[in-house]
């Protein structure tokens, strides 16, 4: 929650400073921030869907098909197995995904909100 409280106001300040410094037309700024906000928000939502495991069945099926078609060296399989069993690595990956998801969602939401506010204000 702290990350949202920090990111949203700072993004408003950064976007307003960019608008003033670049001297961009208001409607252009609205369009660009809305588009980029939706793209970043979509990236955050994709990370969220990946973390929930909703598509795990599909990814496991494709992984099995790949293993049946392309053979991996035994050394590579051992490395992958060690990586799957490494608790510190899994914890680090989980924290990285969670933090990236929170930052992407807050930046995307704040950019979209900024564009809507700029559209209303004029």
mmCIF file with all atom_site columns, C-alpha atoms in Angstrom:
data_model
loop_
_atom_site.group_PDB
_atom_site.id
_atom_site.type_symbol
_atom_site.label_atom_id
_atom_site.label_alt_id
_atom_site.label_comp_id
_atom_site.label_asym_id
_atom_site.label_entity_id
_atom_site.label_seq_id
_atom_site.pdbx_PDB_ins_code
_atom_site.Cartn_x
_atom_site.Cartn_y
_atom_site.Cartn_z
_atom_site.occupancy
_atom_site.B_iso_or_equiv
_atom_site.pdbx_formal_charge
_atom_site.auth_seq_id
_atom_site.auth_comp_id
_atom_site.auth_asym_id
_atom_site.auth_atom_id
_atom_site.pdbx_PDB_model_num
ATOM 1   C CA . UNK A 1 1   ? 0.000   0.000   0.000   1.00 0.00 ? 1   UNK A CA 1
ATOM 2   C CA . UNK A 1 2   ? 2.920   2.309   0.694   1.00 0.00 ? 2   UNK A CA 1
ATOM 3   C CA . UNK A 1 3   ? 4.096   1.978   -2.868  1.00 0.00 ? 3   UNK A CA 1
ATOM 4   C CA . UNK A 1 4   ? 0.752   3.246   -4.179  1.00 0.00 ? 4   UNK A CA 1
ATOM 5   C CA . UNK A 1 5   ? 0.777   6.230   -1.843  1.00 0.00 ? 5   UNK A CA 1
ATOM 6   C CA . UNK A 1 6   ? 4.255   7.168   -3.041  1.00 0.00 ? 6   UNK A CA 1
ATOM 7   C CA . UNK A 1 7   ? 3.931   6.408   -6.750  1.00 0.00 ? 7   UNK A CA 1
ATOM 8   C CA . UNK A 1 8   ? 0.645   8.100   -7.613  1.00 0.00 ? 8   UNK A CA 1
ATOM 9   C CA . UNK A 1 9   ? 1.504   11.624  -6.373  1.00 0.00 ? 9   UNK A CA 1
ATOM 10  C CA . UNK A 1 10  ? 5.052   11.406  -7.701  1.00 0.00 ? 10  UNK A CA 1
ATOM 11  C CA . UNK A 1 11  ? 3.768   10.354  -11.143 1.00 0.00 ? 11  UNK A CA 1
ATOM 12  C CA . UNK A 1 12  ? 1.372   13.311  -11.147 1.00 0.00 ? 12  UNK A CA 1
ATOM 13  C CA . UNK A 1 13  ? 4.265   15.661  -10.402 1.00 0.00 ? 13  UNK A CA 1
ATOM 14  C CA . UNK A 1 14  ? 6.519   14.065  -13.027 1.00 0.00 ? 14  UNK A CA 1
ATOM 15  C CA . UNK A 1 15  ? 3.834   14.097  -15.711 1.00 0.00 ? 15  UNK A CA 1
ATOM 16  C CA . UNK A 1 16  ? 2.889   17.700  -14.956 1.00 0.00 ? 16  UNK A CA 1
ATOM 17  C CA . UNK A 1 17  ? 6.563   18.713  -15.093 1.00 0.00 ? 17  UNK A CA 1
ATOM 18  C CA . UNK A 1 18  ? 6.967   16.917  -18.422 1.00 0.00 ? 18  UNK A CA 1
ATOM 19  C CA . UNK A 1 19  ? 3.917   18.705  -19.777 1.00 0.00 ? 19  UNK A CA 1
ATOM 20  C CA . UNK A 1 20  ? 5.279   22.080  -18.725 1.00 0.00 ? 20  UNK A CA 1
ATOM 21  C CA . UNK A 1 21  ? 8.854   21.422  -19.835 1.00 0.00 ? 21  UNK A CA 1
ATOM 22  C CA . UNK A 1 22  ? 8.002   19.906  -23.206 1.00 0.00 ? 22  UNK A CA 1
ATOM 23  C CA . UNK A 1 23  ? 5.299   22.422  -24.007 1.00 0.00 ? 23  UNK A CA 1
ATOM 24  C CA . UNK A 1 24  ? 3.123   19.667  -25.420 1.00 0.00 ? 24  UNK A CA 1
ATOM 25  C CA . UNK A 1 25  ? -0.436  20.374  -26.483 1.00 0.00 ? 25  UNK A CA 1
ATOM 26  C CA . UNK A 1 26  ? -2.978  19.275  -23.852 1.00 0.00 ? 26  UNK A CA 1
ATOM 27  C CA . UNK A 1 27  ? -4.849  16.838  -26.088 1.00 0.00 ? 27  UNK A CA 1
ATOM 28  C CA . UNK A 1 28  ? -1.599  15.215  -27.221 1.00 0.00 ? 28  UNK A CA 1
ATOM 29  C CA . UNK A 1 29  ? -0.542  14.806  -23.615 1.00 0.00 ? 29  UNK A CA 1
ATOM 30  C CA . UNK A 1 30  ? -3.941  13.313  -22.750 1.00 0.00 ? 30  UNK A CA 1
ATOM 31  C CA . UNK A 1 31  ? -3.735  10.802  -25.592 1.00 0.00 ? 31  UNK A CA 1
ATOM 32  C CA . UNK A 1 32  ? -0.152  9.774   -24.928 1.00 0.00 ? 32  UNK A CA 1
ATOM 33  C CA . UNK A 1 33  ? -0.485  9.408   -21.155 1.00 0.00 ? 33  UNK A CA 1
ATOM 34  C CA . UNK A 1 34  ? -3.728  7.469   -21.526 1.00 0.00 ? 34  UNK A CA 1
ATOM 35  C CA . UNK A 1 35  ? -2.195  5.092   -24.076 1.00 0.00 ? 35  UNK A CA 1
ATOM 36  C CA . UNK A 1 36  ? 1.030   4.545   -22.121 1.00 0.00 ? 36  UNK A CA 1
ATOM 37  C CA . UNK A 1 37  ? -0.927  4.228   -18.888 1.00 0.00 ? 37  UNK A CA 1
ATOM 38  C CA . UNK A 1 38  ? -3.078  1.477   -20.352 1.00 0.00 ? 38  UNK A CA 1
ATOM 39  C CA . UNK A 1 39  ? -0.013  -0.341  -21.690 1.00 0.00 ? 39  UNK A CA 1
ATOM 40  C CA . UNK A 1 40  ? 1.765   -0.244  -18.313 1.00 0.00 ? 40  UNK A CA 1
ATOM 41  C CA . UNK A 1 41  ? -1.463  -1.221  -16.546 1.00 0.00 ? 41  UNK A CA 1
ATOM 42  C CA . UNK A 1 42  ? -1.845  -4.162  -18.918 1.00 0.00 ? 42  UNK A CA 1
ATOM 43  C CA . UNK A 1 43  ? 1.704   -5.282  -18.116 1.00 0.00 ? 43  UNK A CA 1
ATOM 44  C CA . UNK A 1 44  ? 0.898   -5.204  -14.390 1.00 0.00 ? 44  UNK A CA 1
ATOM 45  C CA . UNK A 1 45  ? -2.281  -7.200  -14.928 1.00 0.00 ? 45  UNK A CA 1
ATOM 46  C CA . UNK A 1 46  ? -0.375  -9.785  -16.993 1.00 0.00 ? 46  UNK A CA 1
ATOM 47  C CA . UNK A 1 47  ? 2.073   -10.232 -14.123 1.00 0.00 ? 47  UNK A CA 1
ATOM 48  C CA . UNK A 1 48  ? -0.871  -10.603 -11.733 1.00 0.00 ? 48  UNK A CA 1
ATOM 49  C CA . UNK A 1 49  ? -2.477  -13.292 -13.914 1.00 0.00 ? 49  UNK A CA 1
ATOM 50  C CA . UNK A 1 50  ? 0.848   -15.127 -14.157 1.00 0.00 ? 50  UNK A CA 1
ATOM 51  C CA . UNK A 1 51  ? 1.250   -15.040 -10.362 1.00 0.00 ? 51  UNK A CA 1
ATOM 52  C CA . UNK A 1 52  ? -2.210  -16.475 -9.746  1.00 0.00 ? 52  UNK A CA 1
ATOM 53  C CA . UNK A 1 53  ? -1.340  -19.557 -11.791 1.00 0.00 ? 53  UNK A CA 1
ATOM 54  C CA . UNK A 1 54  ? -4.415  -19.208 -13.968 1.00 0.00 ? 54  UNK A CA 1
ATOM 55  C CA . UNK A 1 55  ? -2.492  -20.201 -17.099 1.00 0.00 ? 55  UNK A CA 1
ATOM 56  C CA . UNK A 1 56  ? -0.283  -22.808 -15.385 1.00 0.00 ? 56  UNK A CA 1
ATOM 57  C CA . UNK A 1 57  ? -2.114  -25.680 -17.061 1.00 0.00 ? 57  UNK A CA 1
ATOM 58  C CA . UNK A 1 58  ? -1.414  -24.264 -20.527 1.00 0.00 ? 58  UNK A CA 1
ATOM 59  C CA . UNK A 1 59  ? 2.210   -23.441 -19.794 1.00 0.00 ? 59  UNK A CA 1
ATOM 60  C CA . UNK A 1 60  ? 2.808   -26.920 -18.349 1.00 0.00 ? 60  UNK A CA 1
ATOM 61  C CA . UNK A 1 61  ? 1.271   -28.510 -21.453 1.00 0.00 ? 61  UNK A CA 1
ATOM 62  C CA . UNK A 1 62  ? 3.435   -26.434 -23.777 1.00 0.00 ? 62  UNK A CA 1
ATOM 63  C CA . UNK A 1 63  ? 6.485   -27.250 -21.659 1.00 0.00 ? 63  UNK A CA 1
ATOM 64  C CA . UNK A 1 64  ? 5.765   -30.969 -22.008 1.00 0.00 ? 64  UNK A CA 1
ATOM 65  C CA . UNK A 1 65  ? 5.308   -30.626 -25.756 1.00 0.00 ? 65  UNK A CA 1
ATOM 66  C CA . UNK A 1 66  ? 8.605   -28.779 -26.002 1.00 0.00 ? 66  UNK A CA 1
ATOM 67  C CA . UNK A 1 67  ? 10.385  -31.460 -23.980 1.00 0.00 ? 67  UNK A CA 1
ATOM 68  C CA . UNK A 1 68  ? 8.976   -34.120 -26.283 1.00 0.00 ? 68  UNK A CA 1
ATOM 69  C CA . UNK A 1 69  ? 10.102  -32.354 -29.437 1.00 0.00 ? 69  UNK A CA 1
ATOM 70  C CA . UNK A 1 70  ? 13.412  -30.813 -28.372 1.00 0.00 ? 70  UNK A CA 1
ATOM 71  C CA . UNK A 1 71  ? 15.738  -32.753 -26.107 1.00 0.00 ? 71  UNK A CA 1
ATOM 72  C CA . UNK A 1 72  ? 17.720  -30.830 -23.508 1.00 0.00 ? 72  UNK A CA 1
ATOM 73  C CA . UNK A 1 73  ? 21.164  -31.828 -22.333 1.00 0.00 ? 73  UNK A CA 1
ATOM 74  C CA . UNK A 1 74  ? 21.185  -33.616 -18.991 1.00 0.00 ? 74  UNK A CA 1
ATOM 75  C CA . UNK A 1 75  ? 23.371  -30.899 -17.460 1.00 0.00 ? 75  UNK A CA 1
ATOM 76  C CA . UNK A 1 76  ? 20.771  -28.259 -18.358 1.00 0.00 ? 76  UNK A CA 1
ATOM 77  C CA . UNK A 1 77  ? 17.991  -30.328 -16.802 1.00 0.00 ? 77  UNK A CA 1
ATOM 78  C CA . UNK A 1 78  ? 20.042  -30.629 -13.601 1.00 0.00 ? 78  UNK A CA 1
ATOM 79  C CA . UNK A 1 79  ? 20.575  -26.867 -13.501 1.00 0.00 ? 79  UNK A CA 1
ATOM 80  C CA . UNK A 1 80  ? 16.844  -26.236 -13.992 1.00 0.00 ? 80  UNK A CA 1
ATOM 81  C CA . UNK A 1 81  ? 16.041  -28.721 -11.228 1.00 0.00 ? 81  UNK A CA 1
ATOM 82  C CA . UNK A 1 82  ? 18.468  -27.010 -8.851  1.00 0.00 ? 82  UNK A CA 1
ATOM 83  C CA . UNK A 1 83  ? 16.917  -23.660 -9.688  1.00 0.00 ? 83  UNK A CA 1
ATOM 84  C CA . UNK A 1 84  ? 13.413  -25.010 -8.966  1.00 0.00 ? 84  UNK A CA 1
ATOM 85  C CA . UNK A 1 85  ? 14.553  -26.306 -5.580  1.00 0.00 ? 85  UNK A CA 1
ATOM 86  C CA . UNK A 1 86  ? 16.462  -23.166 -4.564  1.00 0.00 ? 86  UNK A CA 1
ATOM 87  C CA . UNK A 1 87  ? 14.240  -21.491 -1.988  1.00 0.00 ? 87  UNK A CA 1
ATOM 88  C CA . UNK A 1 88  ? 16.198  -18.234 -1.915  1.00 0.00 ? 88  UNK A CA 1
ATOM 89  C CA . UNK A 1 89  ? 15.933  -17.853 -5.690  1.00 0.00 ? 89  UNK A CA 1
ATOM 90  C CA . UNK A 1 90  ? 12.205  -18.597 -5.657  1.00 0.00 ? 90  UNK A CA 1
ATOM 91  C CA . UNK A 1 91  ? 11.661  -16.060 -2.864  1.00 0.00 ? 91  UNK A CA 1
ATOM 92  C CA . UNK A 1 92  ? 13.651  -13.429 -4.747  1.00 0.00 ? 92  UNK A CA 1
ATOM 93  C CA . UNK A 1 93  ? 11.691  -14.088 -7.964  1.00 0.00 ? 93  UNK A CA 1
ATOM 94  C CA . UNK A 1 94  ? 8.389   -13.870 -6.121  1.00 0.00 ? 94  UNK A CA 1
ATOM 95  C CA . UNK A 1 95  ? 9.322   -10.581 -4.455  1.00 0.00 ? 95  UNK A CA 1
ATOM 96  C CA . UNK A 1 96  ? 10.566  -9.163  -7.757  1.00 0.00 ? 96  UNK A CA 1
ATOM 97  C CA . UNK A 1 97  ? 7.331   -10.126 -9.524  1.00 0.00 ? 97  UNK A CA 1
ATOM 98  C CA . UNK A 1 98  ? 5.200   -8.708  -6.727  1.00 0.00 ? 98  UNK A CA 1
ATOM 99  C CA . UNK A 1 99  ? 7.073   -5.413  -6.583  1.00 0.00 ? 99  UNK A CA 1
ATOM 100 C CA . UNK A 1 100 ? 7.071   -5.071  -10.377 1.00 0.00 ? 100 UNK A CA 1
ATOM 101 C CA . UNK A 1 101 ? 3.337   -5.784  -10.423 1.00 0.00 ? 101 UNK A CA 1
ATOM 102 C CA . UNK A 1 102 ? 2.614   -3.158  -7.766  1.00 0.00 ? 102 UNK A CA 1
ATOM 103 C CA . UNK A 1 103 ? 4.762   -0.534  -9.457  1.00 0.00 ? 103 UNK A CA 1
ATOM 104 C CA . UNK A 1 104 ? 3.320   -1.222  -12.927 1.00 0.00 ? 104 UNK A CA 1
ATOM 105 C CA . UNK A 1 105 ? -0.268  -1.107  -11.701 1.00 0.00 ? 105 UNK A CA 1
ATOM 106 C CA . UNK A 1 106 ? 0.270   2.092   -9.721  1.00 0.00 ? 106 UNK A CA 1
ATOM 107 C CA . UNK A 1 107 ? 2.130   3.850   -12.552 1.00 0.00 ? 107 UNK A CA 1
ATOM 108 C CA . UNK A 1 108 ? -0.442  2.751   -15.134 1.00 0.00 ? 108 UNK A CA 1
ATOM 109 C CA . UNK A 1 109 ? -3.362  3.789   -12.959 1.00 0.00 ? 109 UNK A CA 1
ATOM 110 C CA . UNK A 1 110 ? -1.804  7.140   -12.123 1.00 0.00 ? 110 UNK A CA 1
ATOM 111 C CA . UNK A 1 111 ? -1.008  7.875   -15.786 1.00 0.00 ? 111 UNK A CA 1
ATOM 112 C CA . UNK A 1 112 ? -4.555  7.002   -16.797 1.00 0.00 ? 112 UNK A CA 1
ATOM 113 C CA . UNK A 1 113 ? -5.980  9.075   -13.944 1.00 0.00 ? 113 UNK A CA 1
ATOM 114 C CA . UNK A 1 114 ? -3.691  11.968  -14.880 1.00 0.00 ? 114 UNK A CA 1
ATOM 115 C CA . UNK A 1 115 ? -4.897  11.880  -18.464 1.00 0.00 ? 115 UNK A CA 1
ATOM 116 C CA . UNK A 1 116 ? -8.516  11.869  -17.336 1.00 0.00 ? 116 UNK A CA 1
ATOM 117 C CA . UNK A 1 117 ? -7.896  14.792  -14.962 1.00 0.00 ? 117 UNK A CA 1
ATOM 118 C CA . UNK A 1 118 ? -6.091  16.700  -17.701 1.00 0.00 ? 118 UNK A CA 1
ATOM 119 C CA . UNK A 1 119 ? -8.978  16.025  -20.066 1.00 0.00 ? 119 UNK A CA 1
ATOM 120 C CA . UNK A 1 120 ? -11.510 17.327  -17.548 1.00 0.00 ? 120 UNK A CA 1
ATOM 121 C CA . UNK A 1 121 ? -9.454  20.377  -16.590 1.00 0.00 ? 121 UNK A CA 1
ATOM 122 C CA . UNK A 1 122 ? -8.584  21.192  -20.166 1.00 0.00 ? 122 UNK A CA 1
#
